[in-house]
Amino acid sequence: MTTTDTLPKAARALAKEPALGRADASPLGRVLPGWVQAAPFGLVFLAFFVIPLVLVVVVSFFDYNDYETIPTFTTRSYVENFEGCFDQLPGVCTILKTYGSTLKFCFLVWALTLVIGFTIAYFLAFHVRSLTVQMTLALVCTIPFWTSNVIRMISWIPLLGRNGLINQALVGSHVVDQPVEWLLYSQFSVVLAFVHLFTFFMVIPIFNSMARIDKRLIEAAYDAGASGWQTLWNVVVPLSKPGIVIGSIFVVTIVMGDFITVGVMGGQQVASAGKVIQTRLDALQFPPAAANAVILLAVTLGIIALLTRVVDIRKEL
């Protein structure tokens, strides 16, 4: 065996040893186990998520009166929430109407943000060729986040109000005889504000998924005779499912728990699950507020579970 034959074998042997050699030479003497490296993040997660969530669940089973919270176990808060629901069948009780209204907002906002977000993401991914321009336009989408949500919501009032610009234009052009009342402080204005505020959360995840699609697949579909709609439905949409699901989770979770947008744009006249919790907290009724929060969390987790059944995000990412 010649020297040139032994060199590759020696190199391969050395290649198997460097990790151990570096670990022995490190100041700690060895590589830290994975659980030690993850411990700081685990402690933060425990302190700021798990413990507060457990406390909310515990408080939801406390009793209360007009003056104080009484730390004794009771299901009173849950029973009161659904009180009369069975007696009113086949009618719908107040709490179910409230959650029905919330789910309606959630579905409408999800559908509109999905269509708008998918369209914008498709344009960025397949019609903008320059990566620099893509990133620039994606960053442009973040500009509205330089101001608070409340300011962006209030900016709609001069446009949609009874004496706003839109009504003035409609009346001035004789399209309507009197100002349109449902433009502001209505379910329409709530949905409009939601779409305005949260479409960004749908754009970026979908764009991220589309950017990973091999463009040769699109060309192969066209070469096989597929039309633009067939390529979109059979190639682009399936490969964009992870981004669609992630964006949907963002939008659904935000809309389900939102009460500021509903209050401002609904003129305090539109019901939602978040408004129920806010009302209870304003009245210092912490157990029923916590119970409503637990119910809302359960409903939201149920929706997320349905979304994740569409695609296994962990396998796709």
mmCIF file of C-alpha atoms in Angstrom:
data_model
loop_
_atom_site.group_PDB
_atom_site.id
_atom_site.type_symbol
_atom_site.label_atom_id
_atom_site.label_comp_id
_atom_site.label_asym_id
_atom_site.label_seq_id
_atom_site.Cartn_x
_atom_site.Cartn_y
_atom_site.Cartn_z
ATOM 1 C CA MET A 1 0.000 0.000 0.000
ATOM 2 C CA THR A 2 1.403 3.316 -1.034
ATOM 3 C CA THR A 3 1.506 6.547 0.924
ATOM 4 C CA THR A 4 -1.071 8.126 -1.373
ATOM 5 C CA ASP A 5 -3.497 5.284 -0.538
ATOM 6 C CA THR A 6 -3.149 5.769 3.190
ATOM 7 C CA LEU A 7 -3.775 9.539 3.106
ATOM 8 C CA PRO A 8 -7.516 9.341 2.334
ATOM 9 C CA LYS A 9 -7.956 6.675 5.037
ATOM 10 C CA ALA A 10 -6.138 8.851 7.573
ATOM 11 C CA ALA A 11 -8.232 11.869 6.600
ATOM 12 C CA ARG A 12 -11.455 9.876 7.030
ATOM 13 C CA ALA A 13 -10.301 8.635 10.409
ATOM 14 C CA LEU A 14 -9.500 12.149 11.562
ATOM 15 C CA ALA A 15 -12.862 13.382 10.292
ATOM 16 C CA LYS A 16 -14.612 11.091 12.749
ATOM 17 C CA GLU A 17 -12.736 12.467 15.739
ATOM 18 C CA PRO A 18 -12.860 16.296 15.644
ATOM 19 C CA ALA A 19 -16.162 16.648 17.507
ATOM 20 C CA LEU A 20 -14.798 14.673 20.463
ATOM 21 C CA GLY A 21 -11.490 16.461 20.344
ATOM 22 C CA ARG A 22 -13.116 19.901 20.310
ATOM 23 C CA ALA A 23 -15.480 18.934 23.119
ATOM 24 C CA ASP A 24 -12.576 17.799 25.289
ATOM 25 C CA ALA A 25 -10.682 20.978 24.502
ATOM 26 C CA SER A 26 -13.648 23.271 25.260
ATOM 27 C CA PRO A 27 -13.768 25.207 28.534
ATOM 28 C CA LEU A 28 -16.794 23.209 29.688
ATOM 29 C CA GLY A 29 -15.068 19.955 28.836
ATOM 30 C CA ARG A 30 -18.106 18.624 26.990
ATOM 31 C CA VAL A 31 -21.073 19.758 24.920
ATOM 32 C CA LEU A 32 -24.115 20.746 27.004
ATOM 33 C CA PRO A 33 -27.110 18.411 26.700
ATOM 34 C CA GLY A 34 -30.057 19.617 24.687
ATOM 35 C CA TRP A 35 -32.353 19.999 27.696
ATOM 36 C CA VAL A 36 -29.869 22.366 29.338
ATOM 37 C CA GLN A 37 -29.696 24.529 26.218
ATOM 38 C CA ALA A 38 -33.495 24.626 25.981
ATOM 39 C CA ALA A 39 -33.986 25.326 29.700
ATOM 40 C CA PRO A 40 -33.909 29.180 29.478
ATOM 41 C CA PHE A 41 -36.565 29.182 26.765
ATOM 42 C CA GLY A 42 -38.572 26.614 28.690
ATOM 43 C CA LEU A 43 -38.484 28.763 31.831
ATOM 44 C CA VAL A 44 -39.651 31.831 29.913
ATOM 45 C CA PHE A 45 -42.479 29.791 28.361
ATOM 46 C CA LEU A 46 -43.403 28.435 31.779
ATOM 47 C CA ALA A 47 -43.359 31.845 33.492
ATOM 48 C CA PHE A 48 -45.174 33.867 30.854
ATOM 49 C CA PHE A 49 -47.569 31.333 29.344
ATOM 50 C CA VAL A 50 -48.156 28.130 31.301
ATOM 51 C CA ILE A 51 -48.437 29.623 34.802
ATOM 52 C CA PRO A 52 -50.731 32.534 33.760
ATOM 53 C CA LEU A 53 -52.926 30.108 31.813
ATOM 54 C CA VAL A 54 -53.184 27.763 34.792
ATOM 55 C CA LEU A 55 -54.091 30.695 37.045
ATOM 56 C CA VAL A 56 -56.867 31.751 34.645
ATOM 57 C CA VAL A 57 -58.308 28.227 34.726
ATOM 58 C CA VAL A 58 -58.092 28.117 38.526
ATOM 59 C CA VAL A 59 -59.750 31.523 38.987
ATOM 60 C CA SER A 60 -62.562 30.475 36.645
ATOM 61 C CA PHE A 61 -63.669 27.992 39.328
ATOM 62 C CA PHE A 62 -63.689 30.584 42.130
ATOM 63 C CA ASP A 63 -66.850 32.059 43.592
ATOM 64 C CA TYR A 64 -67.518 35.806 43.740
ATOM 65 C CA ASN A 65 -69.913 38.476 44.873
ATOM 66 C CA ASP A 66 -70.279 42.205 44.227
ATOM 67 C CA TYR A 67 -67.276 43.034 46.366
ATOM 68 C CA GLU A 68 -64.688 40.255 46.200
ATOM 69 C CA THR A 69 -63.458 37.016 44.674
ATOM 70 C CA ILE A 70 -63.940 34.057 46.989
ATOM 71 C CA PRO A 71 -61.341 31.270 46.573
ATOM 72 C CA THR A 72 -63.741 28.338 46.912
ATOM 73 C CA PHE A 73 -64.350 25.757 44.200
ATOM 74 C CA THR A 74 -67.552 26.247 42.222
ATOM 75 C CA THR A 75 -68.783 25.920 38.660
ATOM 76 C CA ARG A 76 -71.041 28.947 39.060
ATOM 77 C CA SER A 77 -69.282 31.036 36.399
ATOM 78 C CA TYR A 78 -69.701 28.328 33.768
ATOM 79 C CA VAL A 79 -73.297 27.575 34.736
ATOM 80 C CA GLU A 80 -74.259 31.248 34.579
ATOM 81 C CA ASN A 81 -72.740 31.603 31.113
ATOM 82 C CA PHE A 82 -75.003 28.914 29.686
ATOM 83 C CA GLU A 83 -77.970 29.570 31.952
ATOM 84 C CA GLY A 84 -81.244 29.238 30.075
ATOM 85 C CA CYS A 85 -79.699 27.771 26.926
ATOM 86 C CA PHE A 86 -81.600 24.480 27.260
ATOM 87 C CA ASP A 87 -84.828 26.206 28.259
ATOM 88 C CA GLN A 88 -84.748 28.407 25.157
ATOM 89 C CA LEU A 89 -84.320 25.545 22.677
ATOM 90 C CA PRO A 90 -84.844 25.555 19.734
ATOM 91 C CA GLY A 91 -84.030 29.225 20.245
ATOM 92 C CA VAL A 92 -80.494 30.446 20.828
ATOM 93 C CA CYS A 93 -79.414 31.879 24.182
ATOM 94 C CA THR A 94 -77.361 35.043 24.598
ATOM 95 C CA ILE A 95 -73.964 33.410 25.040
ATOM 96 C CA LEU A 96 -74.422 31.246 21.941
ATOM 97 C CA LYS A 97 -75.565 34.282 19.939
ATOM 98 C CA THR A 98 -72.427 36.085 21.085
ATOM 99 C CA TYR A 99 -70.147 33.239 20.029
ATOM 100 C CA GLY A 100 -72.118 32.904 16.796
ATOM 101 C CA SER A 101 -71.440 36.584 16.074
ATOM 102 C CA THR A 102 -67.754 36.100 16.872
ATOM 103 C CA LEU A 103 -67.500 33.050 14.616
ATOM 104 C CA LYS A 104 -69.243 34.949 11.833
ATOM 105 C CA PHE A 105 -66.684 37.753 12.067
ATOM 106 C CA CYS A 106 -63.934 35.160 12.187
ATOM 107 C CA PHE A 107 -65.138 33.390 9.033
ATOM 108 C CA LEU A 108 -65.725 36.576 7.033
ATOM 109 C CA VAL A 109 -62.368 38.082 7.976
ATOM 110 C CA TRP A 110 -60.584 34.786 7.331
ATOM 111 C CA ALA A 111 -62.147 34.414 3.867
ATOM 112 C CA LEU A 112 -61.438 38.015 2.826
ATOM 113 C CA THR A 113 -57.876 38.097 4.171
ATOM 114 C CA LEU A 114 -57.190 34.730 2.520
ATOM 115 C CA VAL A 115 -58.307 35.946 -0.907
ATOM 116 C CA ILE A 116 -56.503 39.279 -0.620
ATOM 117 C CA GLY A 117 -53.394 37.807 1.016
ATOM 118 C CA PHE A 118 -53.144 34.954 -1.495
ATOM 119 C CA THR A 119 -53.457 37.380 -4.413
ATOM 120 C CA ILE A 120 -50.750 39.690 -3.078
ATOM 121 C CA ALA A 121 -48.444 36.790 -2.233
ATOM 122 C CA TYR A 122 -48.949 35.253 -5.697
ATOM 123 C CA PHE A 123 -48.065 38.546 -7.336
ATOM 124 C CA LEU A 124 -44.925 38.916 -5.248
ATOM 125 C CA ALA A 125 -43.782 35.331 -5.757
ATOM 126 C CA PHE A 126 -44.487 34.785 -9.456
ATOM 127 C CA HIS A 127 -44.801 38.172 -11.133
ATOM 128 C CA VAL A 128 -41.972 40.077 -9.420
ATOM 129 C CA ARG A 129 -38.745 38.589 -10.741
ATOM 130 C CA SER A 130 -36.226 40.547 -8.709
ATOM 131 C CA LEU A 131 -35.581 39.236 -5.200
ATOM 132 C CA THR A 132 -34.704 42.754 -4.065
ATOM 133 C CA VAL A 133 -38.000 44.113 -5.323
ATOM 134 C CA GLN A 134 -39.850 41.205 -3.686
ATOM 135 C CA MET A 135 -38.308 41.942 -0.313
ATOM 136 C CA THR A 136 -38.903 45.672 -0.732
ATOM 137 C CA LEU A 137 -42.584 45.202 -1.530
ATOM 138 C CA ALA A 138 -42.945 42.742 1.355
ATOM 139 C CA LEU A 139 -41.466 45.342 3.703
ATOM 140 C CA VAL A 140 -43.875 47.931 2.308
ATOM 141 C CA CYS A 141 -46.672 45.755 3.705
ATOM 142 C CA THR A 142 -45.277 46.386 7.194
ATOM 143 C CA ILE A 143 -45.558 50.188 6.945
ATOM 144 C CA PRO A 144 -49.052 50.313 8.521
ATOM 145 C CA PHE A 145 -47.585 48.630 11.612
ATOM 146 C CA TRP A 146 -45.515 51.739 12.270
ATOM 147 C CA THR A 147 -48.658 53.213 13.851
ATOM 148 C CA SER A 148 -50.980 51.716 16.463
ATOM 149 C CA ASN A 149 -54.079 49.720 15.605
ATOM 150 C CA VAL A 150 -56.303 52.302 17.291
ATOM 151 C CA ILE A 151 -55.006 55.145 15.102
ATOM 152 C CA ARG A 152 -55.517 53.062 11.968
ATOM 153 C CA MET A 153 -59.060 52.247 13.058
ATOM 154 C CA ILE A 154 -59.912 55.853 13.873
ATOM 155 C CA SER A 155 -58.689 56.878 10.436
ATOM 156 C CA TRP A 156 -61.758 55.149 8.961
ATOM 157 C CA ILE A 157 -64.202 57.382 10.851
ATOM 158 C CA PRO A 158 -63.710 60.516 8.665
ATOM 159 C CA LEU A 159 -64.306 58.291 5.631
ATOM 160 C CA LEU A 160 -67.239 56.158 6.783
ATOM 161 C CA GLY A 161 -69.088 58.510 9.140
ATOM 162 C CA ARG A 162 -72.496 60.018 8.468
ATOM 163 C CA ASN A 163 -70.776 63.242 7.427
ATOM 164 C CA GLY A 164 -67.693 61.462 6.118
ATOM 165 C CA LEU A 165 -66.089 61.751 2.711
ATOM 166 C CA ILE A 166 -67.796 58.670 1.270
ATOM 167 C CA ASN A 167 -71.280 59.785 2.291
ATOM 168 C CA GLN A 168 -70.623 63.300 1.046
ATOM 169 C CA ALA A 169 -69.539 61.878 -2.308
ATOM 170 C CA LEU A 170 -72.586 59.583 -2.537
ATOM 171 C CA VAL A 171 -75.042 62.324 -1.625
ATOM 172 C CA GLY A 172 -73.282 64.907 -3.797
ATOM 173 C CA SER A 173 -73.386 62.616 -6.846
ATOM 174 C CA HIS A 174 -77.070 61.818 -6.117
ATOM 175 C CA VAL A 175 -76.387 58.110 -5.781
ATOM 176 C CA VAL A 176 -78.312 58.200 -2.487
ATOM 177 C CA ASP A 177 -80.759 60.746 -1.109
ATOM 178 C CA GLN A 178 -79.432 60.657 2.455
ATOM 179 C CA PRO A 179 -76.243 59.461 4.176
ATOM 180 C CA VAL A 180 -75.765 55.706 4.441
ATOM 181 C CA GLU A 181 -75.953 54.695 8.093
ATOM 182 C CA TRP A 182 -74.434 51.198 7.947
ATOM 183 C CA LEU A 183 -70.983 52.296 6.802
ATOM 184 C CA LEU A 184 -69.852 53.063 10.352
ATOM 185 C CA TYR A 185 -70.602 51.581 13.771
ATOM 186 C CA SER A 186 -71.888 48.398 12.213
ATOM 187 C CA GLN A 187 -70.811 44.843 11.464
ATOM 188 C CA PHE A 188 -69.602 46.055 8.064
ATOM 189 C CA SER A 189 -67.167 48.545 9.604
ATOM 190 C CA VAL A 190 -65.923 45.898 12.065
ATOM 191 C CA VAL A 191 -65.140 43.435 9.264
ATOM 192 C CA LEU A 192 -63.554 46.189 7.160
ATOM 193 C CA ALA A 193 -61.275 47.199 10.027
ATOM 194 C CA PHE A 194 -60.322 43.583 10.729
ATOM 195 C CA VAL A 195 -59.385 43.002 7.091
ATOM 196 C CA HIS A 196 -57.415 46.237 7.003
ATOM 197 C CA LEU A 197 -55.512 45.404 10.174
ATOM 198 C CA PHE A 198 -54.781 41.702 9.751
ATOM 199 C CA THR A 199 -54.356 40.941 6.041
ATOM 200 C CA PHE A 200 -50.594 41.284 6.535
ATOM 201 C CA PHE A 201 -50.632 38.208 8.777
ATOM 202 C CA MET A 202 -51.922 36.226 5.814
ATOM 203 C CA VAL A 203 -49.639 37.709 3.165
ATOM 204 C CA ILE A 204 -46.250 36.898 4.661
ATOM 205 C CA PRO A 205 -46.760 33.170 5.518
ATOM 206 C CA ILE A 206 -48.303 32.460 2.108
ATOM 207 C CA PHE A 207 -45.564 34.402 0.325
ATOM 208 C CA ASN A 208 -42.949 32.446 2.282
ATOM 209 C CA SER A 209 -44.486 29.147 1.100
ATOM 210 C CA MET A 210 -44.830 30.311 -2.499
ATOM 211 C CA ALA A 211 -41.236 31.533 -2.588
ATOM 212 C CA ARG A 212 -40.123 27.945 -1.938
ATOM 213 C CA ILE A 213 -42.008 26.512 -4.914
ATOM 214 C CA ASP A 214 -39.670 25.354 -7.654
ATOM 215 C CA LYS A 215 -40.515 27.451 -10.695
ATOM 216 C CA ARG A 216 -39.746 24.441 -12.903
ATOM 217 C CA LEU A 217 -42.938 22.827 -11.586
ATOM 218 C CA ILE A 218 -44.950 25.739 -12.972
ATOM 219 C CA GLU A 219 -43.191 25.464 -16.316
ATOM 220 C CA ALA A 220 -43.764 21.688 -16.383
ATOM 221 C CA ALA A 221 -47.483 22.199 -15.737
ATOM 222 C CA TYR A 222 -47.739 24.652 -18.636
ATOM 223 C CA ASP A 223 -45.727 22.296 -20.865
ATOM 224 C CA ALA A 224 -48.168 19.503 -19.998
ATOM 225 C CA GLY A 225 -51.017 21.662 -21.289
ATOM 226 C CA ALA A 226 -52.439 22.900 -17.985
ATOM 227 C CA SER A 227 -54.229 26.221 -18.041
ATOM 228 C CA GLY A 228 -53.410 29.024 -15.640
ATOM 229 C CA TRP A 229 -56.291 28.105 -13.303
ATOM 230 C CA GLN A 230 -55.377 24.400 -13.402
ATOM 231 C CA THR A 231 -51.787 25.205 -12.525
ATOM 232 C CA LEU A 232 -52.924 27.481 -9.727
ATOM 233 C CA TRP A 233 -55.323 24.945 -8.228
ATOM 234 C CA ASN A 234 -53.270 21.757 -8.713
ATOM 235 C CA VAL A 235 -49.733 23.053 -8.170
ATOM 236 C CA VAL A 236 -49.591 26.408 -6.398
ATOM 237 C CA VAL A 237 -52.413 25.978 -3.882
ATOM 238 C CA PRO A 238 -51.330 22.514 -2.589
ATOM 239 C CA LEU A 239 -47.739 23.673 -2.179
ATOM 240 C CA SER A 240 -48.916 26.853 -0.422
ATOM 241 C CA LYS A 241 -51.029 25.011 2.170
ATOM 242 C CA PRO A 242 -48.502 25.424 5.038
ATOM 243 C CA GLY A 243 -48.501 29.199 4.583
ATOM 244 C CA ILE A 244 -52.287 29.284 4.243
ATOM 245 C CA VAL A 245 -52.751 27.329 7.467
ATOM 246 C CA ILE A 246 -50.200 29.401 9.400
ATOM 247 C CA GLY A 247 -51.750 32.655 8.183
ATOM 248 C CA SER A 248 -55.209 31.343 9.015
ATOM 249 C CA ILE A 249 -54.125 30.498 12.555
ATOM 250 C CA PHE A 250 -52.757 34.018 13.021
ATOM 251 C CA VAL A 251 -55.933 35.672 11.740
ATOM 252 C CA VAL A 252 -58.348 33.372 13.585
ATOM 253 C CA THR A 253 -56.643 33.670 16.963
ATOM 254 C CA ILE A 254 -56.418 37.458 16.756
ATOM 255 C CA VAL A 255 -60.010 37.983 15.601
ATOM 256 C CA MET A 256 -61.487 35.569 18.143
ATOM 257 C CA GLY A 257 -59.986 37.424 21.094
ATOM 258 C CA ASP A 258 -60.184 40.997 19.789
ATOM 259 C CA PHE A 259 -62.406 43.459 21.617
ATOM 260 C CA ILE A 260 -60.830 46.836 20.833
ATOM 261 C CA THR A 261 -61.651 46.758 17.121
ATOM 262 C CA VAL A 262 -65.179 45.515 17.806
ATOM 263 C CA GLY A 263 -65.701 48.260 20.385
ATOM 264 C CA VAL A 264 -64.317 51.154 18.345
ATOM 265 C CA MET A 265 -65.683 50.243 14.916
ATOM 266 C CA GLY A 266 -68.909 48.747 16.239
ATOM 267 C CA GLY A 267 -69.748 51.771 18.352
ATOM 268 C CA GLN A 268 -70.007 49.532 21.444
ATOM 269 C CA GLN A 269 -73.110 48.013 19.839
ATOM 270 C CA VAL A 270 -71.690 44.804 18.346
ATOM 271 C CA ALA A 271 -71.378 41.695 20.503
ATOM 272 C CA SER A 272 -68.306 39.461 20.592
ATOM 273 C CA ALA A 273 -66.677 37.019 22.977
ATOM 274 C CA GLY A 274 -63.832 39.432 23.665
ATOM 275 C CA LYS A 275 -66.320 42.172 24.602
ATOM 276 C CA VAL A 276 -67.945 39.836 27.138
ATOM 277 C CA ILE A 277 -64.593 39.294 28.846
ATOM 278 C CA GLN A 278 -63.851 43.035 28.805
ATOM 279 C CA THR A 279 -67.256 43.822 30.351
ATOM 280 C CA ARG A 280 -66.703 41.302 33.133
ATOM 281 C CA LEU A 281 -63.251 42.694 33.866
ATOM 282 C CA ASP A 282 -64.557 46.267 33.957
ATOM 283 C CA ALA A 283 -67.059 45.107 36.578
ATOM 284 C CA LEU A 284 -64.211 43.425 38.526
ATOM 285 C CA GLN A 285 -65.938 40.053 38.125
ATOM 286 C CA PHE A 286 -62.779 38.032 37.604
ATOM 287 C CA PRO A 287 -64.133 34.453 37.879
ATOM 288 C CA PRO A 288 -66.764 34.855 35.121
ATOM 289 C CA ALA A 289 -64.205 36.735 33.005
ATOM 290 C CA ALA A 290 -61.776 33.853 33.464
ATOM 291 C CA ALA A 291 -64.510 31.324 32.641
ATOM 292 C CA ASN A 292 -65.319 33.161 29.425
ATOM 293 C CA ALA A 293 -61.616 33.249 28.596
ATOM 294 C CA VAL A 294 -61.347 29.479 29.081
ATOM 295 C CA ILE A 295 -64.402 28.899 26.872
ATOM 296 C CA LEU A 296 -62.992 31.221 24.209
ATOM 297 C CA LEU A 297 -59.639 29.434 24.367
ATOM 298 C CA ALA A 298 -61.342 26.063 23.940
ATOM 299 C CA VAL A 299 -63.298 27.269 20.899
ATOM 300 C CA THR A 300 -60.176 28.810 19.358
ATOM 301 C CA LEU A 301 -58.130 25.647 19.931
ATOM 302 C CA GLY A 302 -60.920 23.650 18.296
ATOM 303 C CA ILE A 303 -60.742 25.840 15.200
ATOM 304 C CA ILE A 304 -56.943 25.547 15.109
ATOM 305 C CA ALA A 305 -57.227 21.757 15.424
ATOM 306 C CA LEU A 306 -59.528 21.709 12.389
ATOM 307 C CA LEU A 307 -57.089 23.878 10.432
ATOM 308 C CA THR A 308 -54.105 21.691 11.273
ATOM 309 C CA ARG A 309 -55.997 18.623 10.036
ATOM 310 C CA VAL A 310 -55.846 20.137 6.557
ATOM 311 C CA VAL A 311 -52.060 19.943 6.545
ATOM 312 C CA ASP A 312 -49.468 18.728 9.050
ATOM 313 C CA ILE A 313 -47.385 21.885 9.440
ATOM 314 C CA ARG A 314 -44.527 20.056 11.174
ATOM 315 C CA LYS A 315 -44.031 17.775 8.171
ATOM 316 C CA GLU A 316 -44.416 20.484 5.569
ATOM 317 C CA LEU A 317 -42.061 23.109 7.009
#
